[in-house]
PDB file of C-alpha atoms in Angstrom:
ATOM      1  CA  MET A   1     -48.149 -10.553  -3.282  1.00  0.00           C
ATOM      2  CA  THR A   2     -44.357 -10.674  -3.196  1.00  0.00           C
ATOM      3  CA  GLU A   3     -42.199 -11.428  -0.195  1.00  0.00           C
ATOM      4  CA  HIS A   4     -41.000  -8.394   1.771  1.00  0.00           C
ATOM      5  CA  SER A   5     -37.273  -7.636   1.460  1.00  0.00           C
ATOM      6  CA  LEU A   6     -36.864  -7.976   5.247  1.00  0.00           C
ATOM      7  CA  TRP A   7     -37.697 -11.681   5.174  1.00  0.00           C
ATOM      8  CA  ARG A   8     -35.097 -12.451   2.508  1.00  0.00           C
ATOM      9  CA  PHE A   9     -32.499 -10.298   4.257  1.00  0.00           C
ATOM     10  CA  SER A  10     -33.241 -11.854   7.665  1.00  0.00           C
ATOM     11  CA  ARG A  11     -32.878 -15.427   6.391  1.00  0.00           C
ATOM     12  CA  ALA A  12     -29.648 -14.589   4.552  1.00  0.00           C
ATOM     13  CA  LEU A  13     -28.208 -12.767   7.594  1.00  0.00           C
ATOM     14  CA  HIS A  14     -28.829 -15.680   9.934  1.00  0.00           C
ATOM     15  CA  ARG A  15     -27.427 -18.130   7.387  1.00  0.00           C
ATOM     16  CA  ALA A  16     -24.315 -15.952   7.106  1.00  0.00           C
ATOM     17  CA  ILE A  17     -23.857 -15.822  10.881  1.00  0.00           C
ATOM     18  CA  ASN A  18     -24.565 -19.463  11.700  1.00  0.00           C
ATOM     19  CA  GLU A  19     -23.404 -21.238   8.549  1.00  0.00           C
ATOM     20  CA  ARG A  20     -20.935 -18.715   7.119  1.00  0.00           C
ATOM     21  CA  GLN A  21     -22.857 -18.673   3.847  1.00  0.00           C
ATOM     22  CA  TYR A  22     -22.397 -15.087   2.656  1.00  0.00           C
ATOM     23  CA  GLU A  23     -23.362 -15.277  -1.033  1.00  0.00           C
ATOM     24  CA  ASP A  24     -27.125 -14.737  -0.610  1.00  0.00           C
ATOM     25  CA  LEU A  25     -26.539 -11.931   1.862  1.00  0.00           C
ATOM     26  CA  GLU A  26     -24.032 -10.169  -0.382  1.00  0.00           C
ATOM     27  CA  ALA A  27     -26.632  -9.993  -3.149  1.00  0.00           C
ATOM     28  CA  LEU A  28     -29.112  -8.281  -0.779  1.00  0.00           C
ATOM     29  CA  ILE A  29     -26.835  -5.451   0.412  1.00  0.00           C
ATOM     30  CA  ASP A  30     -26.491  -2.184  -1.497  1.00  0.00           C
ATOM     31  CA  ASP A  31     -22.941  -1.170  -2.439  1.00  0.00           C
ATOM     32  CA  ASP A  32     -23.273   2.033  -0.391  1.00  0.00           C
ATOM     33  CA  VAL A  33     -25.179   0.577   2.591  1.00  0.00           C
ATOM     34  CA  ASP A  34     -25.294   2.634   5.794  1.00  0.00           C
ATOM     35  CA  TRP A  35     -25.117   0.288   8.833  1.00  0.00           C
ATOM     36  CA  ALA A  36     -25.064   1.094  12.547  1.00  0.00           C
ATOM     37  CA  VAL A  37     -25.456  -1.046  15.667  1.00  0.00           C
ATOM     38  CA  TYR A  38     -25.655   1.064  18.803  1.00  0.00           C
ATOM     39  CA  GLY A  39     -24.070  -0.528  21.847  1.00  0.00           C
ATOM     40  CA  PRO A  40     -20.873  -0.756  23.905  1.00  0.00           C
ATOM     41  CA  ILE A  41     -18.166  -0.848  21.222  1.00  0.00           C
ATOM     42  CA  ASP A  42     -15.423  -1.408  23.829  1.00  0.00           C
ATOM     43  CA  MET A  43     -16.982  -4.747  24.789  1.00  0.00           C
ATOM     44  CA  PHE A  44     -18.329  -5.678  21.359  1.00  0.00           C
ATOM     45  CA  PRO A  45     -16.113  -4.266  18.588  1.00  0.00           C
ATOM     46  CA  PHE A  46     -18.549  -5.420  15.902  1.00  0.00           C
ATOM     47  CA  PHE A  47     -20.981  -2.763  17.139  1.00  0.00           C
ATOM     48  CA  GLY A  48     -20.722   0.731  15.688  1.00  0.00           C
ATOM     49  CA  ALA A  49     -21.189   2.329  12.280  1.00  0.00           C
ATOM     50  CA  ARG A  50     -20.057   0.954   8.918  1.00  0.00           C
ATOM     51  CA  ARG A  51     -20.424   2.275   5.391  1.00  0.00           C
ATOM     52  CA  GLY A  52     -20.315   0.220   2.208  1.00  0.00           C
ATOM     53  CA  LYS A  53     -20.903  -3.416   1.362  1.00  0.00           C
ATOM     54  CA  ALA A  54     -17.329  -4.585   2.045  1.00  0.00           C
ATOM     55  CA  ALA A  55     -17.321  -3.054   5.546  1.00  0.00           C
ATOM     56  CA  VAL A  56     -20.721  -4.534   6.390  1.00  0.00           C
ATOM     57  CA  LEU A  57     -19.759  -8.002   5.162  1.00  0.00           C
ATOM     58  CA  GLU A  58     -16.589  -7.809   7.257  1.00  0.00           C
ATOM     59  CA  VAL A  59     -18.544  -6.882  10.392  1.00  0.00           C
ATOM     60  CA  ILE A  60     -20.958  -9.760   9.756  1.00  0.00           C
ATOM     61  CA  ARG A  61     -17.935 -12.077   9.563  1.00  0.00           C
ATOM     62  CA  GLN A  62     -16.785 -10.672  12.915  1.00  0.00           C
ATOM     63  CA  ILE A  63     -20.231 -11.330  14.379  1.00  0.00           C
ATOM     64  CA  ALA A  64     -20.134 -14.895  13.021  1.00  0.00           C
ATOM     65  CA  ASP A  65     -16.735 -15.372  14.689  1.00  0.00           C
ATOM     66  CA  ASN A  66     -18.199 -14.340  18.060  1.00  0.00           C
ATOM     67  CA  ILE A  67     -21.813 -15.501  18.295  1.00  0.00           C
ATOM     68  CA  ARG A  68     -24.229 -18.198  17.231  1.00  0.00           C
ATOM     69  CA  VAL A  69     -27.934 -17.432  16.853  1.00  0.00           C
ATOM     70  CA  HIS A  70     -30.188 -20.074  18.380  1.00  0.00           C
ATOM     71  CA  ARG A  71     -33.545 -18.374  18.220  1.00  0.00           C
ATOM     72  CA  PHE A  72     -35.150 -15.062  17.485  1.00  0.00           C
ATOM     73  CA  ASP A  73     -38.684 -13.867  18.042  1.00  0.00           C
ATOM     74  CA  ARG A  74     -40.244 -10.806  16.508  1.00  0.00           C
ATOM     75  CA  GLU A  75     -42.170  -9.146  19.327  1.00  0.00           C
ATOM     76  CA  SER A  76     -43.627  -6.470  17.096  1.00  0.00           C
ATOM     77  CA  MET A  77     -43.192  -5.476  13.483  1.00  0.00           C
ATOM     78  CA  MET A  78     -44.166  -2.681  11.131  1.00  0.00           C
ATOM     79  CA  LEU A  79     -43.603  -3.070   7.399  1.00  0.00           C
ATOM     80  CA  GLY A  80     -43.790  -0.439   4.709  1.00  0.00           C
ATOM     81  CA  ALA A  81     -43.198  -0.904   0.997  1.00  0.00           C
ATOM     82  CA  GLU A  82     -39.415  -0.483   1.400  1.00  0.00           C
ATOM     83  CA  THR A  83     -39.056  -0.094   5.166  1.00  0.00           C
ATOM     84  CA  ALA A  84     -39.247  -2.305   8.224  1.00  0.00           C
ATOM     85  CA  ALA A  85     -39.122  -1.766  11.964  1.00  0.00           C
ATOM     86  CA  ALA A  86     -39.080  -4.539  14.533  1.00  0.00           C
ATOM     87  CA  MET A  87     -38.657  -5.248  18.225  1.00  0.00           C
ATOM     88  CA  MET A  88     -36.879  -8.576  18.563  1.00  0.00           C
ATOM     89  CA  ARG A  89     -35.629 -10.969  21.206  1.00  0.00           C
ATOM     90  CA  TYR A  90     -32.594 -13.151  20.443  1.00  0.00           C
ATOM     91  CA  SER A  91     -31.114 -16.207  22.125  1.00  0.00           C
ATOM     92  CA  LEU A  92     -27.399 -16.385  21.337  1.00  0.00           C
ATOM     93  CA  THR A  93     -24.235 -18.079  22.447  1.00  0.00           C
ATOM     94  CA  MET A  94     -21.033 -16.112  22.882  1.00  0.00           C
ATOM     95  CA  LEU A  95     -18.572 -18.540  21.297  1.00  0.00           C
ATOM     96  CA  ASP A  96     -15.431 -17.554  23.212  1.00  0.00           C
ATOM     97  CA  ALA A  97     -16.966 -18.466  26.584  1.00  0.00           C
ATOM     98  CA  ASN A  98     -19.763 -20.767  25.370  1.00  0.00           C
ATOM     99  CA  LYS A  99     -22.046 -18.422  27.323  1.00  0.00           C
ATOM    100  CA  PRO A 100     -25.774 -18.116  26.536  1.00  0.00           C
ATOM    101  CA  ILE A 101     -27.024 -14.564  26.034  1.00  0.00           C
ATOM    102  CA  SER A 102     -30.570 -13.296  25.686  1.00  0.00           C
ATOM    103  CA  LEU A 103     -31.046  -9.806  24.317  1.00  0.00           C
ATOM    104  CA  ARG A 104     -33.666  -7.459  22.982  1.00  0.00           C
ATOM    105  CA  LEU A 105     -33.147  -5.060  20.137  1.00  0.00           C
ATOM    106  CA  ALA A 106     -34.994  -2.679  17.882  1.00  0.00           C
ATOM    107  CA  GLN A 107     -34.115  -2.515  14.212  1.00  0.00           C
ATOM    108  CA  PHE A 108     -35.055  -0.006  11.546  1.00  0.00           C
ATOM    109  CA  ALA A 109     -34.263  -0.969   7.964  1.00  0.00           C
ATOM    110  CA  GLN A 110     -34.676   0.665   4.567  1.00  0.00           C
ATOM    111  CA  PHE A 111     -34.539  -1.167   1.253  1.00  0.00           C
ATOM    112  CA  ASN A 112     -34.325  -0.079  -2.359  1.00  0.00           C
ATOM    113  CA  ALA A 113     -35.129  -2.554  -5.132  1.00  0.00           C
ATOM    114  CA  GLY A 114     -34.832  -5.412  -2.636  1.00  0.00           C
ATOM    115  CA  LYS A 115     -31.406  -4.391  -1.314  1.00  0.00           C
ATOM    116  CA  LEU A 116     -30.634  -3.117   2.186  1.00  0.00           C
ATOM    117  CA  VAL A 117     -29.587   0.552   1.976  1.00  0.00           C
ATOM    118  CA  SER A 118     -29.758   1.513   5.656  1.00  0.00           C
ATOM    119  CA  ILE A 119     -30.139  -0.204   9.003  1.00  0.00           C
ATOM    120  CA  ARG A 120     -30.088   1.040  12.573  1.00  0.00           C
ATOM    121  CA  ILE A 121     -30.059  -1.462  15.421  1.00  0.00           C
ATOM    122  CA  LEU A 122     -30.511  -0.395  19.038  1.00  0.00           C
ATOM    123  CA  VAL A 123     -29.481  -3.074  21.542  1.00  0.00           C
ATOM    124  CA  ASP A 124     -30.706  -3.278  25.150  1.00  0.00           C
ATOM    125  CA  THR A 125     -27.120  -2.825  26.231  1.00  0.00           C
ATOM    126  CA  PHE A 126     -27.508  -2.710  30.022  1.00  0.00           C
ATOM    127  CA  ASP A 127     -28.923  -6.228  30.148  1.00  0.00           C
ATOM    128  CA  LEU A 128     -26.405  -7.417  27.551  1.00  0.00           C
ATOM    129  CA  VAL A 129     -23.423  -6.088  29.521  1.00  0.00           C
ATOM    130  CA  GLU A 130     -24.667  -7.689  32.753  1.00  0.00           C
ATOM    131  CA  GLN A 131     -24.954 -11.058  31.001  1.00  0.00           C
ATOM    132  CA  ALA A 132     -21.537 -10.709  29.359  1.00  0.00           C
ATOM    133  CA  LEU A 133     -19.922  -9.790  32.682  1.00  0.00           C
ATOM    134  CA  GLY A 134     -21.778 -12.553  34.521  1.00  0.00           C
ATOM    135  CA  HIS A 135     -23.036 -10.340  37.342  1.00  0.00           C
ATOM    136  CA  PRO A 136     -25.439  -7.435  37.910  1.00  0.00           C
ATOM    137  CA  ILE A 137     -24.223  -3.882  37.571  1.00  0.00           C
ATOM    138  CA  HIS A 138     -24.957  -1.943  40.750  1.00  0.00           C
ATOM    139  CA  LEU A 139     -25.697   1.697  40.123  1.00  0.00           C
ATOM    140  CA  PRO A 140     -25.992   4.387  42.797  1.00  0.00           C
ATOM    141  CA  ARG A 141     -29.513   5.291  43.856  1.00  0.00           C
ATOM    142  CA  ILE A 142     -30.756   8.522  42.426  1.00  0.00           C
ATOM    143  CA  ALA A 143     -33.169  10.428  44.674  1.00  0.00           C
TER     144      ALA A 143
END
């Protein structure tokens, strides 16, 4: 049994973010990759959609400039031959303020011949924004 593409990609991604080692990651991304992280782009400009390997590598460099990954736990996972879906919890540090952040996300990835061709990441943005702001967001009560 061979290793699933998600495991190789995940290790290379975290090495790129924490150690700025991009070579392994570059080899695992398709030239025409379709990448999207859904969240508040105004607060986190590295969220949003990107197309193509160069754009995705640049956004990963932006992420590496802003966060450090301390821990991640896969809460649930579904793997197909060339697909993966996961619910994950991350412990991060926002580097500009040395602020710890805990967030949950869902990711949906597609691979072709071991290379990432598409990824969608949905971030629990309400909790993330509260942590980034440093206080709870008070919303009006809805009857």
